[in-house]
Amino acid sequence: MEYTIMVNFKMYREASGARAVELARHLQRAQEETGIKFVAIPSTLDLLKVSEAVDIDVYAQHADPVKFGAHTGSISIEALADAGIPGLLINHSEKRLKLADIGWLVSEARRLGMTSVVCTNDDSVSKAAAALEPTYVAMEPPELIGGDVSVSKAKPDVVRRTVEAVRAISPRVHVLIGAGVKNAEDVRIGKELGAVGILVASGVVKARDPFSAAMDLASGFL
Ligand code: G3P
């Protein structure tokens, strides 16, 4: 299994504009040095600039449930695919969608050959997401997001239940975990519980040395 570390740049100042490109270059170097796959997920404003600057996968943080057309202010998944963006987050805790819209985006991502990462908040919502058969379900308890206690340490039972439930519904769907992940130990526990990757933001974006933080997280998978 290929372990993956997806870094969500959110709308953090530290990961915006030229700093988004710089951060993605750190992630590329961490991927080259460890062999662990890194994915950069910058804001929509920085998406194309970052994807042109680095050789790692760059995903979108969100798409609206619309095709090309008269949708002022929307981000169409077809436009992301046309721009060569290979994947996207769907239903992030900070950008929730309706179930029908999540289902539509997952099937569009499949049609367009994109990786879909559906974010969920617990094991029961993860089951519903797994039934849609995205590439990944990323379980992130909202109350732990941005904090210093990781999902793997605070809620190991929920991680275990999520992995089992998703596997029972579709063995093709992989489980990522996120929220509060800060170091190699958080990653190692998640790996032991069955997660194949992590979705992380502040632990890398807000670190004093983002490259070292990325290297430390990757060491949890080695
Ligand atoms: O998308 C990842 C995110 O919601 C987790 O944030 O800052 O707890 O790593 P953080």
Coordinates of N, CA, C and O in Angstrom, one line a residue, residues 25-124:
R25 N 7.1 23.0 -2.4 CA 8.5 22.6 -2.8 C 9.1 21.8 -1.6 O 9.8 20.8 -1.8
H26 N 8.8 22.2 -0.4 CA 9.2 21.4 0.8 C 8.6 20.1 0.8 O 9.3 19.1 1.1
L27 N 7.3 20.0 0.4 CA 6.7 18.7 0.4 C 7.3 17.8 -0.7 O 7.4 16.6 -0.5
Q28 N 7.6 18.4 -1.8 CA 8.2 17.6 -2.9 C 9.5 17.0 -2.4 O 9.8 15.9 -2.7
R29 N 10.3 17.9 -1.8 CA 11.6 17.4 -1.3 C 11.4 16.3 -0.3 O 12.1 15.3 -0.3
A30 N 10.4 16.4 0.6 CA 10.1 15.4 1.6 C 9.7 14.1 0.9 O 10.1 13.0 1.3
Q31 N 9.0 14.2 -0.2 CA 8.6 13.0 -0.9 C 9.8 12.3 -1.6 O 10.0 11.1 -1.5
E32 N 10.7 13.2 -2.1 CA 11.9 12.6 -2.8 C 12.8 12.0 -1.8 O 13.4 10.9 -2.1
E33 N 12.9 12.5 -0.6 CA 13.8 12.0 0.4 C 13.3 10.8 1.1 O 14.0 10.0 1.6
T34 N 11.9 10.6 1.2 CA 11.4 9.5 2.0 C 10.7 8.5 1.2 O 10.5 7.3 1.7
G35 N 10.3 8.8 0.0 CA 9.5 7.9 -0.8 C 8.1 7.8 -0.4 O 7.3 7.1 -1.0
I36 N 7.7 8.6 0.6 CA 6.3 8.7 1.0 C 5.6 9.7 0.1 O 6.1 10.8 -0.1
K37 N 4.4 9.4 -0.4 CA 3.7 10.3 -1.3 C 3.1 11.5 -0.5 O 2.4 11.3 0.5
F38 N 3.4 12.7 -1.0 CA 2.9 13.9 -0.4 C 2.0 14.5 -1.5 O 2.2 14.5 -2.7
V39 N 0.9 15.1 -1.0 CA -0.1 15.8 -1.8 C -0.2 17.2 -1.3 O -0.5 17.4 -0.1
A40 N -0.1 18.2 -2.1 CA -0.3 19.6 -1.7 C -1.8 20.0 -2.0 O -2.2 19.7 -3.1
I41 N -2.4 20.7 -1.1 CA -3.8 21.1 -1.3 C -3.9 22.6 -1.0 O -4.4 23.0 0.1
P42 N -3.5 23.4 -1.9 CA -3.5 24.8 -1.7 C -4.9 25.4 -1.9 O -5.8 24.8 -2.4
S43 N -5.1 26.7 -1.6 CA -6.4 27.4 -1.9 C -6.6 27.5 -3.4 O -5.6 27.4 -4.2
T44 N -7.8 27.6 -3.8 CA -8.1 27.7 -5.2 C -7.3 28.8 -5.9 O -6.9 28.7 -7.1
L45 N -7.1 29.9 -5.2 CA -6.3 31.0 -5.8 C -4.9 30.6 -6.2 O -4.4 31.1 -7.2
D46 N -4.3 29.7 -5.4 CA -3.0 29.3 -5.7 C -2.8 28.0 -6.4 O -1.7 27.5 -6.7
L47 N -3.9 27.3 -6.7 CA -3.9 26.0 -7.2 C -3.1 25.8 -8.5 O -2.2 24.9 -8.5
L48 N -3.3 26.6 -9.5 CA -2.6 26.4 -10.8 C -1.1 26.8 -10.6 O -0.3 26.1 -11.2
K49 N -0.9 27.9 -9.9 CA 0.5 28.3 -9.7 C 1.3 27.2 -9.1 O 2.4 26.9 -9.5
V50 N 0.7 26.6 -8.0 CA 1.5 25.5 -7.3 C 1.6 24.3 -8.2 O 2.7 23.7 -8.2
S51 N 0.5 23.9 -8.9 CA 0.6 22.7 -9.7 C 1.7 22.8 -10.8 O 2.3 21.8 -11.2
E52 N 1.9 24.0 -11.3 CA 2.9 24.2 -12.3 C 4.3 24.2 -11.8 O 5.3 24.0 -12.5
A53 N 4.4 24.5 -10.5 CA 5.7 24.7 -9.9 C 6.4 23.4 -9.3 O 7.6 23.3 -9.1
V54 N 5.5 22.4 -9.1 CA 6.1 21.2 -8.4 C 5.7 19.9 -9.2 O 4.8 19.9 -10.0
D55 N 6.4 18.8 -8.8 CA 6.2 17.5 -9.4 C 5.5 16.6 -8.5 O 5.6 15.4 -8.7
I56 N 4.8 17.1 -7.5 CA 3.9 16.2 -6.7 C 2.5 16.5 -7.0 O 2.2 17.5 -7.7
D57 N 1.6 15.6 -6.6 CA 0.2 15.8 -6.9 C -0.3 17.0 -6.1 O 0.0 17.2 -4.9
V58 N -1.1 17.8 -6.8 CA -1.7 19.0 -6.2 C -3.2 18.9 -6.4 O -3.7 18.8 -7.5
Y59 N -4.0 18.9 -5.2 CA -5.4 18.7 -5.3 C -6.1 20.0 -4.9 O -5.6 20.9 -4.3
A60 N -7.4 20.1 -5.3 CA -8.2 21.2 -4.9 C -8.9 21.0 -3.5 O -9.1 19.8 -3.1
Q61 N -9.2 22.1 -2.9 CA -9.8 21.9 -1.5 C -11.3 21.7 -1.6 O -11.9 21.3 -0.6
H62 N -11.8 22.0 -2.8 CA -13.3 22.0 -2.9 C -13.7 22.1 -4.3 O -13.0 22.6 -5.1
A63 N -14.9 21.5 -4.7 CA -15.5 21.9 -5.9 C -17.0 22.0 -5.6 O -17.5 21.4 -4.7
D64 N -17.7 22.9 -6.4 CA -19.1 23.0 -6.2 C -19.8 21.9 -7.1 O -19.2 21.5 -8.1
P65 N -21.0 21.5 -6.8 CA -21.7 20.5 -7.5 C -22.3 21.1 -8.8 O -23.5 21.1 -9.0
V66 N -21.4 21.6 -9.7 CA -21.9 22.2 -10.9 C -21.0 21.8 -12.1 O -19.8 21.6 -11.9
K67 N -21.7 21.7 -13.3 CA -20.9 21.5 -14.5 C -20.5 22.9 -15.0 O -20.8 23.9 -14.4
F68 N -19.8 22.9 -16.2 CA -19.5 24.2 -16.8 C -20.8 24.9 -17.1 O -21.8 24.3 -17.4
G69 N -20.9 26.3 -17.0 CA -22.1 27.0 -17.3 C -22.2 28.3 -16.5 O -21.2 28.8 -16.0
A70 N -23.5 28.7 -16.3 CA -23.7 30.0 -15.7 C -23.8 29.8 -14.2 O -24.8 29.7 -13.6
H71 N -22.6 29.8 -13.5 CA -22.5 29.6 -12.1 C -21.5 30.5 -11.5 O -20.4 30.1 -11.1
T72 N -21.8 31.8 -11.4 CA -20.9 32.8 -10.9 C -20.3 32.4 -9.6 O -21.1 32.1 -8.7
G73 N -19.0 32.5 -9.5 CA -18.4 32.3 -8.2 C -18.2 30.8 -7.8 O -17.6 30.5 -6.8
S74 N -18.6 29.9 -8.7 CA -18.5 28.5 -8.4 C -17.2 27.9 -9.0 O -16.6 28.5 -9.9
I75 N -16.8 26.8 -8.4 CA -15.6 26.0 -8.9 C -16.2 24.7 -9.5 O -16.7 23.9 -8.7
S76 N -16.1 24.6 -10.8 CA -16.6 23.4 -11.4 C -15.6 22.3 -11.4 O -14.4 22.5 -11.7
I77 N -16.0 21.1 -11.1 CA -15.0 19.9 -11.1 C -14.5 19.7 -12.5 O -13.4 19.3 -12.7
E78 N -15.4 19.9 -13.5 CA -14.9 19.8 -14.9 C -13.8 20.7 -15.2 O -12.8 20.4 -15.9
A79 N -13.9 21.9 -14.7 CA -12.8 22.9 -14.9 C -11.5 22.5 -14.2 O -10.4 22.7 -14.8
L80 N -11.7 21.9 -13.0 CA -10.5 21.4 -12.3 C -9.8 20.3 -13.2 O -8.6 20.3 -13.4
A81 N -10.6 19.4 -13.7 CA -10.1 18.3 -14.5 C -9.4 18.9 -15.8 O -8.3 18.5 -16.2
D82 N -10.1 19.9 -16.4 CA -9.5 20.5 -17.6 C -8.2 21.1 -17.3 O -7.3 21.2 -18.2
A83 N -8.0 21.7 -16.1 CA -6.8 22.4 -15.7 C -5.7 21.4 -15.3 O -4.6 21.7 -14.9
G84 N -6.0 20.1 -15.4 CA -5.0 19.0 -15.0 C -4.9 18.8 -13.5 O -3.9 18.2 -13.1
I85 N -5.9 19.2 -12.8 CA -5.8 18.9 -11.3 C -6.3 17.5 -11.1 O -7.4 17.1 -11.5
P86 N -5.5 16.6 -10.5 CA -5.8 15.2 -10.5 C -6.7 14.7 -9.3 O -7.0 13.5 -9.2
G87 N -7.0 15.6 -8.4 CA -7.9 15.2 -7.3 C -8.4 16.3 -6.5 O -8.1 17.5 -6.7
L88 N -9.3 16.0 -5.5 CA -9.9 17.1 -4.7 C -10.5 16.5 -3.4 O -10.8 15.3 -3.3
L89 N -10.6 17.5 -2.4 CA -11.3 17.2 -1.2 C -12.8 17.5 -1.5 O -13.1 18.4 -2.3
I90 N -13.6 16.7 -0.9 CA -15.1 16.9 -1.0 C -15.6 16.9 0.4 O -15.3 15.9 1.2
N91 N -16.4 17.9 0.8 CA -17.1 17.9 2.1 C -16.2 18.1 3.2 O -16.4 17.5 4.3
H92 N -15.1 18.9 3.1 CA -14.3 19.2 4.2 C -15.1 19.8 5.3 O -16.1 20.5 5.1
S93 N -14.7 19.5 6.6 CA -15.5 20.0 7.7 C -15.7 21.5 7.7 O -16.7 22.0 8.2
E94 N -14.8 22.2 7.0 CA -15.0 23.7 6.9 C -15.7 24.1 5.6 O -15.8 25.3 5.3
K95 N -16.2 23.1 4.8 CA -16.8 23.3 3.6 C -17.8 22.2 3.3 O -17.7 21.5 2.3
R96 N -18.8 22.0 4.2 CA -19.7 20.9 4.1 C -20.6 21.0 2.9 O -21.0 22.1 2.4
L97 N -21.0 19.8 2.4 CA -22.0 19.7 1.3 C -23.1 18.8 1.6 O -23.0 18.0 2.6
K98 N -24.2 18.8 0.8 CA -25.3 17.9 1.0 C -24.9 16.5 0.5 O -24.1 16.4 -0.4
L99 N -25.5 15.5 1.1 CA -25.2 14.1 0.7 C -25.3 13.9 -0.8 O -24.4 13.3 -1.5
A100 N -26.4 14.4 -1.4 CA -26.6 14.2 -2.8 C -25.5 14.9 -3.7 O -25.0 14.4 -4.7
D101 N -25.0 16.1 -3.2 CA -23.9 16.8 -3.9 C -22.6 16.0 -3.7 O -21.8 15.9 -4.7
I102 N -22.4 15.4 -2.6 CA -21.2 14.6 -2.4 C -21.2 13.4 -3.3 O -20.2 13.1 -4.0
G103 N -22.4 12.8 -3.4 CA -22.5 11.6 -4.3 C -22.2 12.0 -5.8 O -21.5 11.3 -6.5
W104 N -22.8 13.2 -6.2 CA -22.6 13.6 -7.6 C -21.1 14.0 -7.8 O -20.5 13.6 -8.9
L105 N -20.5 14.6 -6.9 CA -19.0 15.0 -7.1 C -18.2 13.7 -7.1 O -17.2 13.7 -7.9
V106 N -18.5 12.7 -6.3 CA -17.7 11.5 -6.3 C -17.8 10.8 -7.7 O -16.9 10.4 -8.3
S107 N -19.1 10.8 -8.2 CA -19.2 10.1 -9.5 C -18.6 10.9 -10.6 O -18.1 10.3 -11.6
E108 N -18.7 12.2 -10.5 CA -18.0 13.1 -11.6 C -16.5 12.9 -11.5 O -15.8 12.8 -12.5
A109 N -16.0 12.8 -10.3 CA -14.5 12.6 -10.1 C -14.1 11.3 -10.8 O -13.1 11.2 -11.5
R110 N -15.0 10.2 -10.6 CA -14.7 8.9 -11.2 C -14.7 9.1 -12.7 O -13.8 8.6 -13.4
R111 N -15.7 9.7 -13.2 CA -15.9 9.9 -14.7 C -14.7 10.6 -15.3 O -14.2 10.3 -16.4
L112 N -14.2 11.6 -14.5 CA -13.1 12.5 -15.0 C -11.7 11.9 -14.7 O -10.7 12.5 -15.0
G113 N -11.7 10.8 -14.0 CA -10.4 10.1 -13.7 C -9.7 10.8 -12.6 O -8.4 10.8 -12.5
M114 N -10.4 11.5 -11.7 CA -9.8 12.2 -10.6 C -9.8 11.4 -9.3 O -10.8 10.6 -9.1
T115 N -8.9 11.7 -8.4 CA -8.9 11.1 -7.0 C -9.9 11.9 -6.2 O -9.8 13.1 -6.1
S116 N -10.8 11.2 -5.5 CA -11.8 11.9 -4.6 C -11.5 11.5 -3.2 O -11.3 10.4 -2.8
V117 N -11.5 12.6 -2.4 CA -11.2 12.4 -0.9 C -12.4 13.0 -0.2 O -12.6 14.2 -0.1
V118 N -13.3 12.1 0.3 CA -14.5 12.6 1.0 C -14.2 12.7 2.5 O -13.9 11.7 3.1
C119 N -14.3 13.9 3.0 CA -14.1 14.1 4.5 C -15.4 13.8 5.3 O -16.5 14.1 4.8
T120 N -15.1 13.1 6.4 CA -16.3 12.8 7.3 C -15.9 13.1 8.7 O -14.7 13.4 9.0
N121 N -16.9 13.0 9.6 CA -16.6 13.4 11.0 C -16.6 12.3 12.0 O -16.2 12.4 13.1
D122 N -17.2 11.1 11.6 CA -17.2 10.0 12.5 C -17.4 8.7 11.7 O -17.6 8.7 10.5
D123 N -17.5 7.6 12.4 CA -17.6 6.3 11.7 C -18.9 6.1 11.0 O -19.0 5.5 9.9
S124 N -20.0 6.7 11.5 CA -21.3 6.5 10.9 C -21.4 7.3 9.6 O -21.9 6.8 8.5

